[in-house]
């Protein structure tokens, strides 16, 4: 059990707003309402204190893949993202054969049961060949509800999200199946029309997988999925804020139309996140990472990102000029609510896990705490 701690003097971002010179009390693994007067205090004056980040969509990091790595490699990837403030991470797969995905789900579900990850996100194989991005086309398939159910069952209650091209045969029935089982149906890698997207939302879809990317562009006569996803209050839109996947104006458009309570920043990270340039595999496809941008060796499509959520935070505030409270919602509260985990994570409130991030005045990461223990100790520099 971690000892009690008092973190004082920071600008603390709470659900009710920013508190200057705030005080957060940590008792063991949780945030507490009070503590003994002699509990040692850490002075965080001049810093920001925000909830730990929650990443809904992440394929790996630290040179390790959630899609193909061993248990030890997956844990290394998880730890890499913790060093950058992500205290809750959902492990995402990529398109593969069904037996391989089911086997991968079994391994990841064990890590979810241990609390190392927050569950599993299946991105593919039920996506459109027209918008496949960095997915192997020969392994794509229509979203047959029976096969979707196979993956859910293989995840042993730890499936959190499945990305689908809902316009494909079986798409709407698969959305209904996922909704019935409490699994998020996400619309992505799709060639759907506006009308088809509305149908999928009505069937139970609640997330847009990396909005704007891997879907038809917005048109004035063919508004496509982007318009439907932005205008419907039932949808949370994922955004990759790395300066490569989205123009800043597209980011502003999403925040303006969806509102801060319907945006979730994600990394869509692959192995190179927190590791470096070089050659990698994403599923069966070879990826070249150069100057932090990941692209398929064959064809040049963007292949995930090397983003970490601390960089997404800093960019959102300093370059995109978004309010700090809105960025905290997009990085913590909103994804936690989607996962059904807001009673435990996503805000700095008594009774919740002591997951938090310390940022300096320029929004650079200085400290990370997970369940009461420092992963990155701000006092050690």
CSV table of C-alpha atoms in Angstrom, one decimal:
chain,number,residue,atom,x,y,z
A,1,UNK,CA,0.0,0.0,0.0
A,2,UNK,CA,1.4,3.4,-1.0
A,3,UNK,CA,1.8,5.9,1.8
A,4,UNK,CA,-0.5,8.9,2.1
A,5,UNK,CA,0.6,12.0,0.2
A,6,UNK,CA,-0.4,15.6,-0.1
A,7,UNK,CA,0.1,17.4,-3.5
A,8,UNK,CA,-0.2,21.1,-2.9
A,9,UNK,CA,0.2,24.4,-4.8
A,10,UNK,CA,-0.6,23.4,-8.3
A,11,UNK,CA,-3.4,24.6,-10.6
A,12,UNK,CA,-5.7,21.6,-10.3
A,13,UNK,CA,-8.2,20.8,-13.0
A,14,UNK,CA,-11.4,19.4,-11.5
A,15,UNK,CA,-14.7,18.6,-13.2
A,16,UNK,CA,-16.0,22.0,-11.8
A,17,UNK,CA,-13.1,24.0,-13.1
A,18,UNK,CA,-9.5,25.0,-12.3
A,19,UNK,CA,-8.5,25.6,-8.7
A,20,UNK,CA,-5.4,27.7,-8.3
A,21,UNK,CA,-3.1,26.6,-5.4
A,22,UNK,CA,-5.1,23.4,-5.1
A,23,UNK,CA,-4.5,20.5,-2.9
A,24,UNK,CA,-4.9,16.8,-3.8
A,25,UNK,CA,-4.7,14.2,-1.1
A,26,UNK,CA,-3.7,10.6,-1.9
A,27,UNK,CA,-4.4,7.9,0.6
A,28,UNK,CA,-2.8,4.6,-0.6
A,29,UNK,CA,-4.1,4.0,-4.1
A,30,UNK,CA,-6.9,6.5,-4.1
A,31,UNK,CA,-7.7,10.1,-3.9
A,32,UNK,CA,-8.9,11.0,-0.4
A,33,UNK,CA,-11.0,13.8,1.0
A,34,UNK,CA,-8.8,14.3,4.1
A,35,UNK,CA,-5.6,13.1,5.8
A,36,UNK,CA,-3.6,13.5,8.9
A,37,UNK,CA,-2.1,16.9,9.5
A,38,UNK,CA,1.5,15.5,9.5
A,39,UNK,CA,1.3,13.9,6.1
A,40,UNK,CA,4.3,15.0,4.0
A,41,UNK,CA,3.4,17.4,1.2
A,42,UNK,CA,4.9,17.8,-2.3
A,43,UNK,CA,5.0,21.4,-3.4
A,44,UNK,CA,3.8,21.7,-7.0
A,45,UNK,CA,3.6,25.4,-7.2
A,46,UNK,CA,3.9,26.7,-10.8
A,47,UNK,CA,2.6,23.3,-12.2
A,48,UNK,CA,-0.7,21.9,-13.4
A,49,UNK,CA,-2.2,18.8,-11.9
A,50,UNK,CA,-4.6,16.9,-14.2
A,51,UNK,CA,-6.2,13.4,-14.3
A,52,UNK,CA,-4.2,10.5,-15.8
A,53,UNK,CA,-4.9,10.1,-19.5
A,54,UNK,CA,-7.1,7.4,-20.9
A,55,UNK,CA,-6.3,6.1,-24.4
A,56,UNK,CA,-9.1,4.2,-26.2
A,57,UNK,CA,-7.0,3.3,-29.3
A,58,UNK,CA,-3.4,2.2,-29.0
A,59,UNK,CA,-1.5,-0.5,-30.9
A,60,UNK,CA,1.8,-0.3,-29.0
A,61,UNK,CA,4.9,1.6,-28.0
A,62,UNK,CA,8.4,1.3,-26.7
A,63,UNK,CA,9.3,-0.9,-29.6
A,64,UNK,CA,6.6,-3.4,-28.6
A,65,UNK,CA,3.3,-4.3,-30.4
A,66,UNK,CA,0.0,-5.1,-28.7
A,67,UNK,CA,-1.0,-6.9,-31.9
A,68,UNK,CA,1.8,-9.5,-31.9
A,69,UNK,CA,4.1,-9.0,-28.9
A,70,UNK,CA,4.6,-11.4,-26.0
A,71,UNK,CA,3.2,-10.6,-22.6
A,72,UNK,CA,6.5,-9.0,-21.6
A,73,UNK,CA,6.5,-6.9,-24.8
A,74,UNK,CA,2.9,-5.8,-24.3
A,75,UNK,CA,3.8,-4.7,-20.7
A,76,UNK,CA,6.7,-2.8,-22.0
A,77,UNK,CA,4.5,-0.9,-24.4
A,78,UNK,CA,2.0,-0.2,-21.6
A,79,UNK,CA,4.8,1.1,-19.4
A,80,UNK,CA,6.1,3.3,-22.2
A,81,UNK,CA,2.8,5.1,-22.5
A,82,UNK,CA,2.5,5.4,-18.7
A,83,UNK,CA,5.8,7.3,-18.7
A,84,UNK,CA,3.9,9.8,-20.9
A,85,UNK,CA,0.9,10.1,-18.7
A,86,UNK,CA,-1.4,7.4,-20.0
A,87,UNK,CA,-2.5,5.6,-16.9
A,88,UNK,CA,-5.4,3.7,-18.6
A,89,UNK,CA,-4.9,2.1,-22.0
A,90,UNK,CA,-7.0,0.0,-24.2
A,91,UNK,CA,-5.0,-2.4,-26.4
A,92,UNK,CA,-5.9,-2.3,-30.0
A,93,UNK,CA,-5.4,-5.0,-32.6
A,94,UNK,CA,-5.1,-4.8,-36.4
A,95,UNK,CA,-6.6,-6.9,-39.1
A,96,UNK,CA,-5.5,-10.5,-39.0
A,97,UNK,CA,-7.0,-14.0,-39.6
A,98,UNK,CA,-9.8,-14.9,-37.2
A,99,UNK,CA,-8.0,-17.6,-35.4
A,100,UNK,CA,-5.0,-15.4,-34.8
A,101,UNK,CA,-7.2,-12.5,-33.5
A,102,UNK,CA,-9.0,-14.9,-31.2
A,103,UNK,CA,-5.7,-16.1,-29.8
A,104,UNK,CA,-4.5,-12.6,-29.4
A,105,UNK,CA,-7.7,-11.7,-27.5
A,106,UNK,CA,-7.0,-14.5,-25.1
A,107,UNK,CA,-3.6,-13.2,-24.2
A,108,UNK,CA,-4.8,-9.6,-23.9
A,109,UNK,CA,-7.8,-10.5,-21.8
A,110,UNK,CA,-5.4,-12.0,-19.2
A,111,UNK,CA,-3.6,-8.7,-19.0
A,112,UNK,CA,-7.0,-6.9,-18.7
A,113,UNK,CA,-8.0,-9.2,-15.8
A,114,UNK,CA,-4.7,-8.3,-14.1
A,115,UNK,CA,-5.5,-4.6,-14.5
A,116,UNK,CA,-2.5,-3.9,-16.8
A,117,UNK,CA,-4.8,-2.8,-19.7
A,118,UNK,CA,-8.4,-1.6,-19.7
A,119,UNK,CA,-9.6,-4.0,-22.3
A,120,UNK,CA,-9.4,-4.8,-26.0
A,121,UNK,CA,-10.2,-2.8,-29.2
A,122,UNK,CA,-10.6,-4.8,-32.4
A,123,UNK,CA,-9.7,-2.5,-35.3
A,124,UNK,CA,-10.4,-4.8,-38.3
A,125,UNK,CA,-10.9,-7.2,-40.0
A,126,UNK,CA,-14.5,-5.9,-40.5
A,127,UNK,CA,-13.6,-2.8,-42.5
A,128,UNK,CA,-13.9,-1.5,-46.0
A,129,UNK,CA,-11.2,-2.4,-48.6
A,130,UNK,CA,-11.8,1.1,-50.0
A,131,UNK,CA,-10.6,2.7,-46.8
A,132,UNK,CA,-8.3,0.0,-45.5
A,133,UNK,CA,-5.4,2.3,-44.5
A,134,UNK,CA,-2.6,0.2,-43.0
A,135,UNK,CA,-4.6,-3.0,-42.9
A,136,UNK,CA,-3.9,-6.1,-45.1
A,137,UNK,CA,-6.6,-6.2,-47.8
A,138,UNK,CA,-6.5,-10.0,-48.3
A,139,UNK,CA,-7.5,-10.5,-44.6
A,140,UNK,CA,-10.5,-8.1,-44.6
A,141,UNK,CA,-14.0,-9.6,-44.4
A,142,UNK,CA,-17.6,-8.5,-44.0
A,143,UNK,CA,-18.8,-8.1,-40.4
A,144,UNK,CA,-20.7,-11.4,-40.0
A,145,UNK,CA,-22.3,-11.2,-36.6
A,146,UNK,CA,-21.2,-14.8,-35.9
A,147,UNK,CA,-17.6,-13.9,-36.4
A,148,UNK,CA,-17.9,-10.7,-34.4
A,149,UNK,CA,-19.4,-12.8,-31.6
A,150,UNK,CA,-16.4,-15.1,-31.9
A,151,UNK,CA,-14.0,-12.3,-31.1
A,152,UNK,CA,-16.2,-11.0,-28.2
A,153,UNK,CA,-16.3,-14.5,-26.7
A,154,UNK,CA,-12.5,-14.9,-27.2
A,155,UNK,CA,-12.0,-11.7,-25.2
A,156,UNK,CA,-13.8,-13.2,-22.2
A,157,UNK,CA,-15.7,-10.1,-21.3
A,158,UNK,CA,-12.8,-7.8,-21.9
A,159,UNK,CA,-13.7,-6.5,-25.4
A,160,UNK,CA,-14.3,-2.8,-25.2
A,161,UNK,CA,-14.7,-1.7,-28.8
A,162,UNK,CA,-14.9,-3.0,-32.3
A,163,UNK,CA,-14.3,-0.8,-35.4
A,164,UNK,CA,-16.6,-1.6,-38.3
A,165,UNK,CA,-17.4,-0.4,-41.8
A,166,UNK,CA,-21.1,-0.6,-41.0
A,167,UNK,CA,-22.2,-0.3,-44.6
A,168,UNK,CA,-20.9,-3.7,-45.4
A,169,UNK,CA,-23.2,-6.8,-45.4
A,170,UNK,CA,-23.9,-7.7,-41.7
A,171,UNK,CA,-22.7,-4.3,-40.5
A,172,UNK,CA,-26.0,-3.1,-38.9
A,173,UNK,CA,-26.7,-6.5,-37.3
A,174,UNK,CA,-23.2,-6.6,-35.9
A,175,UNK,CA,-23.7,-3.1,-34.4
A,176,UNK,CA,-26.8,-4.3,-32.7
A,177,UNK,CA,-25.0,-7.4,-31.4
A,178,UNK,CA,-22.2,-5.3,-30.0
A,179,UNK,CA,-24.7,-2.9,-28.3
A,180,UNK,CA,-26.5,-5.9,-26.7
A,181,UNK,CA,-23.2,-7.2,-25.3
A,182,UNK,CA,-22.1,-3.8,-23.9
A,183,UNK,CA,-19.3,-3.4,-26.4
A,184,UNK,CA,-18.7,-0.1,-28.2
A,185,UNK,CA,-19.5,-0.2,-31.9
A,186,UNK,CA,-17.2,2.3,-33.6
A,187,UNK,CA,-17.7,3.5,-37.2
A,188,UNK,CA,-14.4,3.6,-39.0
A,189,UNK,CA,-12.3,2.6,-42.1
A,190,UNK,CA,-15.7,3.1,-43.8
A,191,UNK,CA,-16.9,4.1,-47.2
A,192,UNK,CA,-20.5,4.8,-45.9
A,193,UNK,CA,-22.8,7.5,-47.1
A,194,UNK,CA,-24.4,10.0,-44.8
A,195,UNK,CA,-27.6,8.0,-44.8
A,196,UNK,CA,-25.8,4.7,-44.1
A,197,UNK,CA,-24.0,6.3,-41.2
A,198,UNK,CA,-27.2,7.6,-39.7
A,199,UNK,CA,-28.6,4.1,-39.9
A,200,UNK,CA,-25.6,2.7,-38.0
A,201,UNK,CA,-25.9,5.3,-35.3
A,202,UNK,CA,-29.6,4.5,-34.9
A,203,UNK,CA,-28.6,0.8,-34.6
A,204,UNK,CA,-26.3,1.6,-31.7
A,205,UNK,CA,-22.9,2.8,-32.9
A,206,UNK,CA,-21.4,5.4,-30.4
A,207,UNK,CA,-17.9,6.2,-31.6
A,208,UNK,CA,-16.2,7.5,-34.7
A,209,UNK,CA,-12.8,5.8,-35.1
A,210,UNK,CA,-10.2,8.5,-35.8
A,211,UNK,CA,-12.6,11.0,-37.4
A,212,UNK,CA,-11.7,12.3,-40.8
A,213,UNK,CA,-9.1,9.5,-41.4
A,214,UNK,CA,-10.0,6.4,-43.4
A,215,UNK,CA,-13.4,7.7,-44.5
A,216,UNK,CA,-14.8,9.8,-47.4
A,217,UNK,CA,-14.2,13.5,-47.1
A,218,UNK,CA,-17.0,15.9,-46.3
A,219,UNK,CA,-18.7,17.2,-49.5
A,220,UNK,CA,-21.4,19.8,-50.0
A,221,UNK,CA,-23.7,17.3,-52.0
A,222,UNK,CA,-22.4,14.1,-50.5
A,223,UNK,CA,-21.9,15.0,-46.8
A,224,UNK,CA,-20.7,11.4,-46.0
A,225,UNK,CA,-20.0,9.9,-42.6
A,226,UNK,CA,-18.1,12.9,-41.2
A,227,UNK,CA,-21.2,15.1,-41.1
A,228,UNK,CA,-23.4,12.4,-39.6
A,229,UNK,CA,-20.8,11.7,-36.9
A,230,UNK,CA,-20.3,15.3,-36.0
A,231,UNK,CA,-23.9,16.3,-35.8
A,232,UNK,CA,-25.2,13.4,-33.7
A,233,UNK,CA,-25.0,13.8,-29.9
A,234,UNK,CA,-24.8,10.1,-29.4
A,235,UNK,CA,-21.3,9.9,-31.0
A,236,UNK,CA,-18.0,10.5,-29.5
A,237,UNK,CA,-15.3,11.3,-32.1
A,238,UNK,CA,-11.7,10.1,-31.8
A,239,UNK,CA,-9.1,12.6,-32.9
A,240,UNK,CA,-5.3,12.0,-33.5
A,241,UNK,CA,-3.7,15.3,-32.6
A,242,UNK,CA,-0.2,14.8,-33.8
A,243,UNK,CA,0.0,17.5,-36.5
A,244,UNK,CA,0.1,14.7,-39.2
A,245,UNK,CA,-3.3,13.1,-39.2
A,246,UNK,CA,-5.3,16.3,-39.0
A,247,UNK,CA,-4.9,19.9,-40.1
A,248,UNK,CA,-5.5,22.2,-37.1
A,249,UNK,CA,-8.6,23.6,-38.9
A,250,UNK,CA,-10.1,20.1,-39.0
A,251,UNK,CA,-9.5,19.7,-35.3
A,252,UNK,CA,-11.2,23.0,-34.6
A,253,UNK,CA,-14.1,22.0,-36.8
A,254,UNK,CA,-14.6,18.8,-34.8
A,255,UNK,CA,-14.5,20.6,-31.4
A,256,UNK,CA,-16.8,23.3,-32.7
A,257,UNK,CA,-19.5,21.0,-34.0
A,258,UNK,CA,-19.2,18.1,-31.6
A,259,UNK,CA,-18.4,20.1,-28.5
A,260,UNK,CA,-15.7,19.3,-25.9
A,261,UNK,CA,-17.8,16.6,-24.2
A,262,UNK,CA,-17.9,14.5,-27.4
A,263,UNK,CA,-14.2,14.4,-28.3
A,264,UNK,CA,-11.7,11.8,-27.2
A,265,UNK,CA,-8.0,12.3,-28.1
A,266,UNK,CA,-6.3,9.0,-29.0
A,267,UNK,CA,-2.8,8.1,-30.1
A,268,UNK,CA,-3.5,5.3,-32.6
A,269,UNK,CA,0.1,4.6,-31.6
A,270,UNK,CA,2.2,1.8,-33.0
A,271,UNK,CA,5.5,0.2,-31.8
A,272,UNK,CA,7.7,3.3,-32.6
A,273,UNK,CA,5.9,5.5,-30.1
A,274,UNK,CA,8.4,6.5,-27.4
A,275,UNK,CA,11.1,4.5,-29.2
A,276,UNK,CA,12.3,6.0,-32.5
A,277,UNK,CA,12.5,5.9,-36.3
A,278,UNK,CA,13.2,2.7,-38.2
A,279,UNK,CA,11.4,-0.3,-39.8
A,280,UNK,CA,8.6,-2.0,-37.9
A,281,UNK,CA,5.7,-4.4,-38.6
A,282,UNK,CA,2.1,-3.5,-38.1
A,283,UNK,CA,0.3,-6.8,-38.3
A,284,UNK,CA,1.8,-8.4,-41.4
A,285,UNK,CA,2.6,-5.0,-43.1
A,286,UNK,CA,6.0,-3.4,-43.1
A,287,UNK,CA,6.2,0.2,-41.8
A,288,UNK,CA,8.9,2.8,-42.2
A,289,UNK,CA,9.0,5.5,-39.4
A,290,UNK,CA,10.9,8.6,-40.5
A,291,UNK,CA,11.0,11.8,-38.4
A,292,UNK,CA,8.3,10.4,-36.2
A,293,UNK,CA,5.8,9.7,-39.0
A,294,UNK,CA,4.8,6.1,-39.7
A,295,UNK,CA,3.9,5.0,-43.3
A,296,UNK,CA,3.6,1.7,-45.0
A,297,UNK,CA,6.7,0.8,-47.0
A,298,UNK,CA,4.4,-0.4,-49.8
A,299,UNK,CA,2.0,2.4,-50.9
A,300,UNK,CA,2.9,5.0,-48.3
A,301,UNK,CA,-0.3,5.1,-46.4
A,302,UNK,CA,-0.1,6.5,-42.9
A,303,UNK,CA,0.3,3.6,-40.5
A,304,UNK,CA,-0.8,4.6,-37.1
A,305,UNK,CA,1.2,7.2,-35.2
A,306,UNK,CA,4.2,7.6,-32.9
A,307,UNK,CA,2.1,10.0,-30.7
A,308,UNK,CA,2.0,9.9,-26.9
A,309,UNK,CA,-0.9,11.7,-25.1
A,310,UNK,CA,1.3,14.2,-23.2
A,311,UNK,CA,2.4,15.5,-26.6
A,312,UNK,CA,-1.3,15.6,-27.7
A,313,UNK,CA,-2.1,17.6,-24.6
A,314,UNK,CA,0.7,20.1,-25.1
A,315,UNK,CA,-0.1,20.6,-28.8
A,316,UNK,CA,-3.8,21.1,-28.1
A,317,UNK,CA,-3.2,23.9,-25.5
A,318,UNK,CA,-0.1,25.6,-27.0
A,319,UNK,CA,-0.8,25.3,-30.8
A,320,UNK,CA,-4.5,24.7,-31.1
A,321,UNK,CA,-5.2,27.1,-28.3
A,322,UNK,CA,-7.9,24.9,-26.8
A,323,UNK,CA,-9.0,25.6,-23.1
A,324,UNK,CA,-7.2,23.4,-20.7
A,325,UNK,CA,-10.5,22.1,-19.2
A,326,UNK,CA,-11.6,21.0,-22.7
A,327,UNK,CA,-8.3,19.1,-23.3
A,328,UNK,CA,-8.6,17.4,-20.0
A,329,UNK,CA,-12.1,16.2,-20.9
A,330,UNK,CA,-10.9,14.9,-24.2
A,331,UNK,CA,-7.9,13.1,-22.7
A,332,UNK,CA,-9.5,11.7,-19.5
A,333,UNK,CA,-13.1,12.2,-18.6
A,334,UNK,CA,-14.7,11.5,-22.0
A,335,UNK,CA,-12.9,8.2,-22.8
A,336,UNK,CA,-13.3,7.1,-19.2
A,337,UNK,CA,-17.1,7.6,-19.5
A,338,UNK,CA,-17.1,5.6,-22.7
A,339,UNK,CA,-15.4,2.7,-21.0
A,340,UNK,CA,-17.8,2.8,-18.1
A,341,UNK,CA,-14.8,3.5,-15.9
A,342,UNK,CA,-15.6,7.1,-14.8
A,343,UNK,CA,-16.4,5.9,-11.3
A,344,UNK,CA,-12.7,5.0,-11.0
A,345,UNK,CA,-10.7,7.2,-13.3
A,346,UNK,CA,-11.0,10.3,-15.5
A,347,UNK,CA,-11.1,13.0,-12.9
A,348,UNK,CA,-9.4,14.1,-9.6
A,349,UNK,CA,-12.2,13.3,-7.1
A,350,UNK,CA,-12.2,11.6,-3.8
A,351,UNK,CA,-12.7,7.8,-4.0
A,352,UNK,CA,-11.2,7.5,-7.5
A,353,UNK,CA,-7.8,5.9,-8.3
A,354,UNK,CA,-4.9,8.2,-7.7
A,355,UNK,CA,-4.0,8.5,-11.4
A,356,UNK,CA,-2.7,11.9,-12.2
A,357,UNK,CA,-0.3,13.9,-14.3
A,358,UNK,CA,1.9,16.8,-13.4
A,359,UNK,CA,2.7,19.4,-16.1
A,360,UNK,CA,4.9,22.4,-16.0
A,361,UNK,CA,3.8,25.9,-16.9
A,362,UNK,CA,4.5,25.1,-20.6
A,363,UNK,CA,2.5,21.9,-20.4
A,364,UNK,CA,5.5,19.6,-20.6
A,365,UNK,CA,5.1,16.4,-18.5
A,366,UNK,CA,7.0,16.4,-15.2
A,367,UNK,CA,5.3,13.7,-13.2
A,368,UNK,CA,2.9,10.7,-13.5
A,369,UNK,CA,1.2,8.9,-10.7
A,370,UNK,CA,-0.7,5.6,-11.1
A,371,UNK,CA,-2.7,4.2,-8.2
A,372,UNK,CA,-0.8,6.2,-5.7
A,373,UNK,CA,2.7,5.4,-6.9
A,374,UNK,CA,4.9,7.7,-8.9
A,375,UNK,CA,5.8,6.3,-12.3
A,376,UNK,CA,7.6,9.6,-13.0
A,377,UNK,CA,8.5,11.4,-9.8
A,378,UNK,CA,8.3,15.2,-10.3
A,379,UNK,CA,10.8,15.8,-7.5
A,380,UNK,CA,13.5,13.8,-9.3
A,381,UNK,CA,13.4,16.0,-12.4
